[in-house]
RNA sequence: CGGGGUAUAGCGCAGCCCGGUAGCGCGGAAGUUUUGGGUACUUCAGGUCGCAGGUUCGAAUCCUGCUGCCCCGACCA
């Protein structure tokens, strides 16, 4: 009872000072959270990321290829999106938000309403007008652009949004890895000519390298088919994972390339080109573009043949939309020019699954620090014991004040259940507070990825994870 | 869109062949026990047996139709 009061005293100030919203993003007591963990593996899940996302209560399937994101999953999705957003902004792209529902007329302008086929979900509104749930937004962004931009002086321009899309896949599968509804970041660049568009393309190329590196992933750009959108310059960014969906081939040196630094000059076209040149200088191809002879010419020790997951795709497609949709600007020559465009996609919802494919073991998920739903899992092995309750309260409060995301397992559960839960949900760091070690003034900290454990004092643990002693 | 499965408690499954009014494990609630790697036991709650027809005295079970979901392939961020 007394210990319960200690815990409550942490929450009380949050409410009193109106900081509950902020605090609740940082701190969560498991006994008050909504994290429906399943002990058994759901039968429909085939691949490991899907299984773990269902088991940890990150997502719930509502229909084939359509998922609700539950709190734990939403935290990951939000963190992924935040990193994507930061790197888009850094590269000079500007955020907008376009609707999910679009008018069929817009798509008739580009000719794609007829071409797109059954993957497009077509809807009629109450006035019998033809609408659709957007599978992508080239038409709409072109419409927005042409409504306002008249001069080459307003170029280059790159607008992006992060929005839900729908593609009525014949056979959705692998959970959010290949769902019908999915969250997508799409950037669209506008330039006066092909050379300008190439510069915009390069910036996104560099931004993507940074984005995936920050997510803890090694993503390799590979020459790609241009697909239904068309165009002649395109790269897929592929991460290597043993459970990947397709076969990929690349030069081993890619695995040790350093990503571009945060302070790289995005306005320096030469610097951008140099990065792109470096990352396209070695062999890398998906199975569709694979050249067995060229690959075979490499030193066998440098040949990497692996499974890969596509997590990003960038295209240059020139005037494919600007011509039919009349997105033109006046150039310095006084004449009208159809703008050259490119589009650049990253799927945060797919990335959540891809990150699990790339980071898990028998016990569960292993999140990279950057997107872990919480940075620290705090396990009280004996709830109700005044010593462990007090130590946990101290750690919980100190880390919360320091802005560290902490999930506090204050449930009245067996230690074994708490260890299993912590390992399953994959928080990078665990602080284990039990009567045994606390008797010597210590708590155990465990690194989820390495499995390394250490016995240190409560104050040292606080400092270790970013709090002030 | 072809091919193959499957649908019974929140989850995983048995029962169906051979019709007689539903069961097991996990999870949930209450309790005893245990207290550093999903503890053991007791009790309890929880089910329109996917939907609609049909056969039958009687259907989870047999027949017909429909739908959802999953897997393989083709397709795809």
XYZ file of C-alpha atoms (C1' of nucleotides) in Angstrom:
546
model
C 0.000 0.000 0.000
C 2.688 2.403 0.994
C 4.595 1.601 -2.143
C 1.535 2.251 -4.242
C 1.529 5.742 -2.822
C 5.111 6.223 -3.947
C 4.202 5.386 -7.496
C 1.160 7.621 -7.472
C 3.255 10.505 -6.296
C 5.097 10.415 -9.608
C 1.941 10.749 -11.614
C 0.277 13.334 -9.490
C 2.517 16.301 -10.382
C 2.065 15.595 -14.065
C -1.630 16.128 -13.765
C -1.375 19.070 -11.426
C 0.962 21.025 -13.658
C -0.862 20.175 -16.838
C 2.158 18.398 -18.206
C 0.456 15.068 -18.421
C 0.479 14.926 -22.178
C 4.186 15.564 -22.444
C 5.009 13.285 -19.562
C 2.821 10.498 -20.800
C 4.741 10.399 -24.055
C 7.930 9.844 -22.104
C 6.808 7.660 -19.265
C 4.429 4.783 -19.053
C 3.573 2.349 -16.339
C 2.849 -1.008 -17.874
C -0.026 -1.587 -15.482
C -1.716 1.459 -16.983
C -0.726 0.909 -20.585
C -2.511 -0.777 -23.464
C -0.091 -3.353 -24.767
C -1.983 -6.573 -25.492
C 0.781 -9.178 -25.619
C -0.015 -12.649 -26.883
C 1.894 -15.591 -25.580
C 1.160 -17.756 -28.543
C 1.987 -17.047 -32.140
C -1.014 -16.118 -34.245
C -1.471 -18.733 -36.924
C -1.906 -16.404 -39.872
C 1.488 -14.784 -39.471
C 4.113 -16.285 -41.694
C 7.156 -14.056 -41.368
C 8.886 -13.080 -38.157
C 8.086 -9.367 -38.245
C 4.391 -10.057 -38.691
C 4.408 -12.594 -35.875
C 6.241 -10.285 -33.506
C 4.131 -7.260 -34.360
C 0.994 -9.239 -33.554
C 2.466 -10.851 -30.450
C 3.664 -7.575 -28.998
C 0.356 -5.882 -29.669
C 1.818 -3.339 -32.080
C -0.840 -3.886 -34.716
C -4.173 -5.566 -35.185
C -5.515 -6.781 -38.478
C -8.935 -5.361 -39.290
C -9.277 -6.774 -42.803
C -6.945 -8.367 -45.315
C -3.988 -5.993 -45.610
C -5.543 -3.378 -43.334
C -4.210 -2.802 -39.836
C -4.910 -0.764 -36.759
C -1.791 0.558 -35.033
C -1.921 0.008 -31.305
C 0.067 2.153 -28.852
C 3.378 0.312 -29.017
C 3.284 0.143 -32.798
C 2.189 3.731 -33.122
C 5.152 4.908 -31.062
C 7.511 3.158 -33.464
C 5.665 4.443 -36.507
C 5.760 7.973 -35.123
C 9.482 7.791 -34.414
C 10.254 6.453 -37.871
C 8.176 9.207 -39.444
C 9.924 11.831 -37.342
C 13.336 10.781 -38.617
C 12.095 10.664 -42.191
C 10.622 14.133 -41.729
C 13.800 15.580 -40.209
C 15.924 14.339 -43.066
C 13.478 15.548 -45.694
C 13.492 18.970 -44.102
C 17.273 18.959 -43.868
C 17.479 18.268 -47.592
C 15.251 21.242 -48.309
C 11.945 19.488 -48.939
C 8.833 21.204 -47.591
C 6.015 19.350 -45.921
C 2.380 19.472 -47.036
C -0.510 17.090 -46.429
C -2.674 15.972 -49.295
C -5.963 14.118 -48.840
C -6.419 10.382 -49.071
C -9.491 10.745 -51.291
C -8.995 12.166 -54.758
C -11.181 13.007 -57.701
C -11.162 10.676 -60.682
C -11.078 13.697 -62.988
C -7.579 14.530 -61.829
C -6.401 11.103 -62.872
C -8.126 11.366 -66.242
C -5.872 14.326 -66.999
C -2.782 12.187 -66.789
C -4.484 9.218 -68.398
C -3.816 7.038 -65.388
C -7.445 6.605 -64.293
C -7.901 4.035 -67.013
C -4.361 2.664 -66.840
C -4.089 1.984 -63.152
C -6.270 -1.084 -63.085
C -7.817 -2.913 -60.195
C -5.181 -1.853 -57.697
C -6.935 1.476 -57.482
C -9.792 1.556 -55.024
C -12.566 3.433 -56.801
C -15.348 5.037 -54.812
C -18.483 6.985 -55.615
C -19.719 9.789 -53.421
C -23.373 10.628 -52.718
C -23.628 12.653 -55.904
C -22.388 9.671 -57.860
C -19.121 11.441 -58.569
C -16.187 9.168 -59.195
C -13.556 9.349 -56.500
C -10.669 7.146 -55.479
C -8.566 6.376 -52.433
C -5.169 7.604 -53.521
C -2.547 4.983 -54.364
C -0.087 7.842 -54.951
C -0.130 11.597 -55.476
C 1.725 12.672 -58.612
C -1.406 14.091 -60.215
C -2.486 15.967 -57.148
C 0.875 17.526 -56.409
C 1.170 18.528 -60.053
C -2.257 20.149 -59.828
C -1.185 22.061 -56.728
C 2.066 23.111 -58.317
C 0.544 24.399 -61.555
C -2.062 26.398 -59.647
C 0.583 28.636 -58.079
C 3.997 28.390 -59.669
C 4.614 30.404 -62.825
C 8.298 31.300 -62.768
C 11.535 29.404 -62.893
C 12.616 31.698 -60.071
C 10.454 29.658 -57.701
C 12.405 26.523 -58.595
C 13.718 24.174 -57.479
C 10.825 23.091 -55.311
C 10.380 19.856 -53.438
C 7.112 19.163 -51.618
C 6.479 16.057 -49.556
C 3.845 14.566 -47.398
C 3.433 11.581 -45.108
C 0.036 10.084 -45.697
C -1.906 6.835 -45.828
C -2.265 5.252 -49.230
C -4.267 2.382 -50.519
C -3.435 -0.121 -53.193
C -5.879 -2.930 -53.590
C -3.264 -5.656 -53.834
C -4.510 -8.951 -55.144
C -2.819 -10.729 -52.350
C -1.717 -8.702 -49.372
C 0.622 -10.560 -47.046
C 3.449 -10.357 -44.538
C 1.507 -7.994 -42.287
C 2.369 -4.331 -42.778
C 5.260 -5.322 -45.021
C 2.875 -5.699 -47.881
C -0.462 -4.342 -46.807
C -3.170 -2.684 -48.850
C -3.258 0.409 -46.676
C 0.163 1.764 -45.833
C 1.832 4.934 -44.619
C 4.041 6.551 -47.206
C 6.337 9.526 -47.339
C 6.262 10.887 -50.856
C 8.370 13.804 -52.003
C 7.901 15.414 -55.407
C 10.564 17.608 -56.960
C 10.032 20.307 -59.577
C 12.833 21.740 -61.700
C 13.196 23.764 -64.861
C 15.129 21.111 -66.711
C 16.629 17.666 -66.532
C 19.913 18.903 -65.082
C 18.060 20.637 -62.263
C 15.963 17.581 -61.658
C 19.113 15.535 -61.387
C 20.339 17.855 -58.638
C 17.041 17.425 -56.788
C 17.285 13.683 -57.250
C 20.772 13.679 -55.775
C 19.621 15.552 -52.681
C 16.959 12.960 -52.039
C 19.473 10.209 -52.678
C 21.698 11.650 -49.961
C 18.749 12.265 -47.642
C 17.769 8.623 -48.011
C 21.236 7.401 -47.131
C 21.077 9.506 -43.981
C 17.547 8.471 -43.124
C 18.230 4.751 -43.268
C 21.528 5.111 -41.434
C 19.751 6.950 -38.618
C 17.249 4.136 -38.437
C 20.132 1.775 -37.813
C 19.851 0.174 -41.223
C 22.350 -0.459 -43.964
C 20.419 0.424 -47.081
C 22.042 -0.055 -50.449
C 20.873 1.882 -53.500
C 20.282 -0.404 -56.429
C 19.382 0.409 -59.990
C 15.689 -0.305 -60.359
C 12.955 -0.736 -62.884
C 10.904 2.396 -63.162
C 7.597 0.569 -62.764
C 4.168 1.997 -63.605
C 5.232 5.563 -62.887
C 7.755 5.524 -65.727
C 10.938 7.469 -66.266
C 14.564 6.659 -66.875
C 16.432 7.191 -63.615
C 15.512 5.232 -60.551
C 17.027 3.612 -57.488
C 15.594 1.246 -54.958
C 17.039 1.332 -51.463
C 17.368 -2.206 -50.222
C 18.195 -3.448 -46.769
C 19.651 -6.891 -46.311
C 17.700 -9.304 -44.147
C 17.726 -13.077 -44.234
C 13.938 -13.098 -44.505
C 13.893 -10.549 -47.314
C 11.418 -10.883 -50.118
C 13.800 -10.830 -53.080
C 17.281 -11.865 -54.068
C 19.840 -9.051 -54.356
C 23.488 -8.877 -55.317
C 26.061 -6.288 -54.346
C 29.688 -5.477 -53.734
C 30.775 -6.207 -50.188
C 32.263 -2.740 -49.665
C 28.759 -1.249 -49.525
C 28.335 -2.833 -46.124
C 31.057 -0.649 -44.644
C 30.377 2.652 -46.419
C 29.929 5.561 -44.001
C 26.691 7.516 -44.444
C 26.854 11.248 -45.284
C 27.297 13.427 -42.159
C 24.527 15.599 -40.735
C 26.257 18.799 -41.760
C 26.744 17.857 -45.382
C 25.934 20.801 -47.656
C 22.758 19.965 -49.526
C 23.139 23.156 -51.559
C 26.530 22.057 -52.833
C 25.624 20.238 -56.039
C 29.129 18.889 -56.475
C 29.185 17.449 -52.984
C 25.817 15.796 -53.610
C 26.999 14.336 -56.900
C 30.145 13.050 -55.242
C 28.112 11.132 -52.678
C 25.846 9.689 -55.353
C 28.825 8.735 -57.459
C 30.406 6.941 -54.559
C 27.260 5.000 -53.726
C 26.636 4.012 -57.329
C 30.208 3.164 -58.199
C 30.054 -0.480 -57.152
C 27.921 -3.343 -58.307
C 24.458 -3.543 -56.748
C 21.325 -4.963 -58.334
C 18.050 -6.626 -57.573
C 17.314 -9.904 -59.296
C 15.350 -8.137 -62.073
C 18.372 -6.050 -63.007
C 21.012 -8.594 -62.113
C 23.908 -8.992 -64.529
C 25.456 -12.308 -63.615
C 28.500 -11.698 -65.810
C 29.326 -8.327 -64.272
C 28.735 -9.671 -60.779
C 30.780 -12.769 -61.472
C 33.708 -10.624 -62.594
C 34.092 -9.389 -59.012
C 36.515 -11.034 -56.653
C 34.396 -13.838 -55.117
C 35.378 -12.550 -51.669
C 33.647 -9.268 -52.523
C 30.443 -10.789 -53.848
C 27.449 -10.462 -51.550
C 24.373 -12.381 -52.549
C 21.556 -11.982 -50.058
C 17.880 -11.426 -49.461
C 16.689 -7.844 -49.483
C 13.714 -5.686 -48.566
C 12.904 -2.562 -50.518
C 12.428 0.328 -48.104
C 12.701 3.305 -50.435
C 12.378 4.117 -54.083
C 13.331 7.276 -55.953
C 12.456 8.193 -59.533
C 13.111 10.856 -62.080
C 10.273 10.922 -64.578
C 10.770 14.210 -66.388
C 7.657 15.723 -67.923
C 5.450 12.675 -67.732
C 2.841 14.545 -65.682
C 3.746 18.167 -66.310
C 3.133 17.888 -70.047
C -0.389 16.429 -70.040
C -1.337 18.432 -66.953
C 0.260 21.634 -68.205
C 2.495 22.312 -65.230
C 4.652 24.945 -66.913
C 6.811 27.829 -65.790
C 8.361 30.744 -67.646
C 12.066 30.255 -68.029
C 14.789 32.860 -68.242
C 14.340 32.714 -72.001
C 10.796 34.049 -71.664
C 9.308 30.801 -72.899
C 7.106 28.243 -71.142
C 8.739 25.044 -69.998
C 7.057 21.912 -68.711
C 8.714 21.240 -65.382
C 10.870 18.181 -64.813
C 9.750 16.100 -61.903
C 10.857 13.268 -59.685
C 9.200 11.391 -56.869
C 10.741 9.851 -53.801
C 9.029 7.337 -51.568
C 9.720 5.799 -48.176
C 7.171 3.637 -46.397
C 7.288 4.135 -42.623
C 4.759 1.366 -41.982
C 6.764 -1.076 -44.068
C 9.951 0.126 -42.368
C 8.554 -0.819 -38.980
C 8.318 -4.404 -40.201
C 11.626 -4.245 -42.059
C 13.376 -3.079 -38.888
C 12.106 -6.173 -37.107
C 13.164 -8.422 -39.956
C 16.615 -6.902 -39.599
C 16.624 -6.931 -35.804
C 15.263 -9.849 -33.804
C 16.231 -13.082 -32.093
C 14.420 -16.080 -30.617
C 13.222 -14.012 -27.674
C 11.720 -11.188 -29.668
C 12.362 -7.821 -31.247
C 15.623 -5.881 -30.964
C 14.876 -2.228 -31.727
C 17.550 0.220 -32.806
C 17.793 3.087 -30.314
C 16.424 5.632 -32.765
C 12.967 4.109 -33.109
C 12.529 1.966 -30.005
C 9.083 2.618 -28.536
C 10.832 3.263 -25.222
C 14.542 3.707 -24.592
C 14.493 1.953 -21.255
C 12.427 -0.845 -19.786
C 12.334 -0.676 -16.026
C 11.387 -3.966 -14.373
C 10.372 -4.067 -10.762
C 10.808 -7.710 -9.825
C 8.968 -7.429 -6.537
C 6.162 -4.946 -6.695
C 5.075 -4.135 -3.163
C 8.563 -4.347 -1.707
C 9.377 -0.911 -0.393
C 13.030 -1.116 -1.434
C 12.387 -2.107 -5.053
C 9.376 0.190 -5.332
C 11.439 3.088 -4.041
C 14.391 2.432 -6.317
C 12.118 2.115 -9.330
C 10.298 5.311 -8.440
C 13.614 7.123 -8.202
C 14.824 5.838 -11.584
C 11.471 6.365 -13.283
C 11.221 9.924 -12.120
C 14.843 10.885 -12.810
C 14.822 9.486 -16.342
C 11.432 11.035 -17.036
C 12.747 14.444 -16.023
C 15.672 13.953 -18.373
C 13.322 13.280 -21.244
C 14.089 9.591 -21.540
C 11.271 7.304 -22.701
C 10.741 4.745 -19.969
C 8.337 1.847 -19.778
C 7.981 0.806 -16.168
C 6.824 -2.757 -15.607
C 5.006 -2.291 -12.334
C 2.693 -5.243 -12.849
C 2.268 -7.820 -10.143
C 3.889 -10.540 -12.229
C 6.536 -13.164 -11.811
C 10.082 -12.072 -12.646
C 10.159 -14.576 -15.482
C 7.137 -13.013 -17.121
C 8.746 -9.598 -16.888
C 12.006 -10.740 -18.426
C 10.137 -12.458 -21.231
C 8.025 -9.361 -21.893
C 11.018 -7.044 -21.923
C 12.918 -9.249 -24.329
C 9.861 -9.694 -26.523
C 9.115 -6.003 -27.016
C 12.797 -5.345 -27.613
C 13.538 -2.133 -25.724
C 17.278 -1.446 -26.146
C 17.984 -1.179 -22.440
C 16.572 -2.901 -19.406
C 16.927 -1.861 -15.804
C 16.109 -4.783 -13.546
C 15.372 -3.975 -9.951
C 15.118 -6.982 -7.667
C 15.511 -7.472 -3.930
C 18.565 -9.685 -4.361
C 20.855 -7.176 -6.051
C 19.230 -4.198 -4.406
C 20.305 -5.698 -1.119
C 23.826 -4.802 -2.217
C 22.655 -1.407 -3.431
C 22.718 -2.462 -7.052
C 20.388 -2.842 -9.964
C 21.061 -4.878 -13.050
C 21.197 -3.237 -16.432
C 20.936 -5.332 -19.543
C 21.593 -4.445 -23.135
C 18.954 -6.153 -25.257
C 21.114 -6.403 -28.359
C 24.338 -7.734 -26.836
C 22.751 -9.402 -23.847
C 25.477 -7.851 -21.689
C 24.491 -7.363 -18.051
C 26.023 -5.214 -15.401
C 25.354 -4.637 -11.736
C 25.562 -0.948 -10.894
C 24.141 1.441 -8.348
C 20.778 3.132 -8.790
C 22.440 6.510 -9.322
C 24.887 5.106 -11.854
C 21.996 3.534 -13.755
C 20.242 6.887 -13.907
C 23.347 8.580 -15.236
C 23.996 5.760 -17.669
C 20.703 6.328 -19.423
C 20.869 10.097 -19.502
C 19.433 11.222 -16.208
C 20.963 13.591 -13.691
C 22.142 11.913 -10.509
C -6.575 -13.630 -61.041
C -5.529 -19.266 -61.160
C -4.580 -23.443 -57.460
C -5.052 -25.267 -52.348
C -6.712 -24.776 -47.394
C -9.462 -23.037 -43.289
C -13.631 -20.874 -40.210
C -15.675 -24.084 -32.933
C -14.374 -19.025 -26.078
C -9.789 -13.200 -26.431
C -5.486 -16.632 -28.659
C -3.917 -21.737 -30.283
C -6.613 -26.171 -31.103
C -9.730 -31.054 -30.492
C -14.709 -32.748 -31.607
C -17.074 -33.623 -37.691
C -15.541 -39.534 -40.922
C -19.725 -42.786 -37.489
C -25.818 -36.705 -36.055
C -27.951 -36.921 -29.647
C -27.332 -30.042 -27.760
C -19.468 -28.503 -27.018
C -14.187 -29.721 -24.822
C -8.555 -28.976 -23.949
C -4.263 -25.642 -23.367
C -2.980 -20.503 -22.944
C -5.097 -15.941 -21.543
C -9.029 -13.442 -17.916
C -11.400 -13.204 -12.575
C -11.083 -15.015 -7.270
C -7.888 -17.631 -3.898
C -3.742 -20.585 -1.858
C 1.344 -21.084 -3.198
C 5.800 -19.221 -5.299
C 9.432 -14.833 -5.549
C 15.763 -13.393 -10.451
C 13.974 -16.342 -16.676
C 6.502 -17.184 -18.838
C 5.566 -21.409 -10.668
C 2.021 -25.180 -9.019
C -2.843 -26.132 -7.505
C -8.256 -24.965 -6.599
C -12.635 -22.453 -8.112
C -15.210 -19.335 -11.564
C -16.593 -16.555 -15.917
C -16.553 -16.777 -21.105
C -19.157 -19.916 -27.226
C -25.354 -16.970 -32.412
C -19.789 -23.752 -33.495
C -18.545 -17.715 -40.131
C -23.619 -16.584 -42.611
C -28.150 -18.352 -45.155
C -31.002 -22.316 -46.676
C -31.954 -27.719 -46.751
C -32.242 -33.084 -44.838
C -33.662 -35.128 -39.927
C -37.538 -36.355 -34.137
C -32.691 -33.997 -33.433
C -27.110 -30.700 -37.062
C -20.685 -28.045 -34.829
C -21.179 -32.874 -37.362
C -24.681 -34.577 -43.500
C -26.167 -31.533 -48.287
C -26.405 -26.679 -51.179
C -25.164 -21.609 -51.712
C -22.562 -17.334 -49.927
C -18.759 -14.701 -47.214
C -14.267 -13.865 -44.461
C -9.316 -15.209 -43.705
C -4.662 -17.905 -44.802
C -0.997 -20.419 -48.030
C 1.460 -21.385 -53.218
C 1.897 -18.997 -57.975
C 1.429 -14.587 -61.242
C 1.615 -9.260 -59.581
C 3.532 -5.300 -56.490
C 6.353 0.352 -52.233
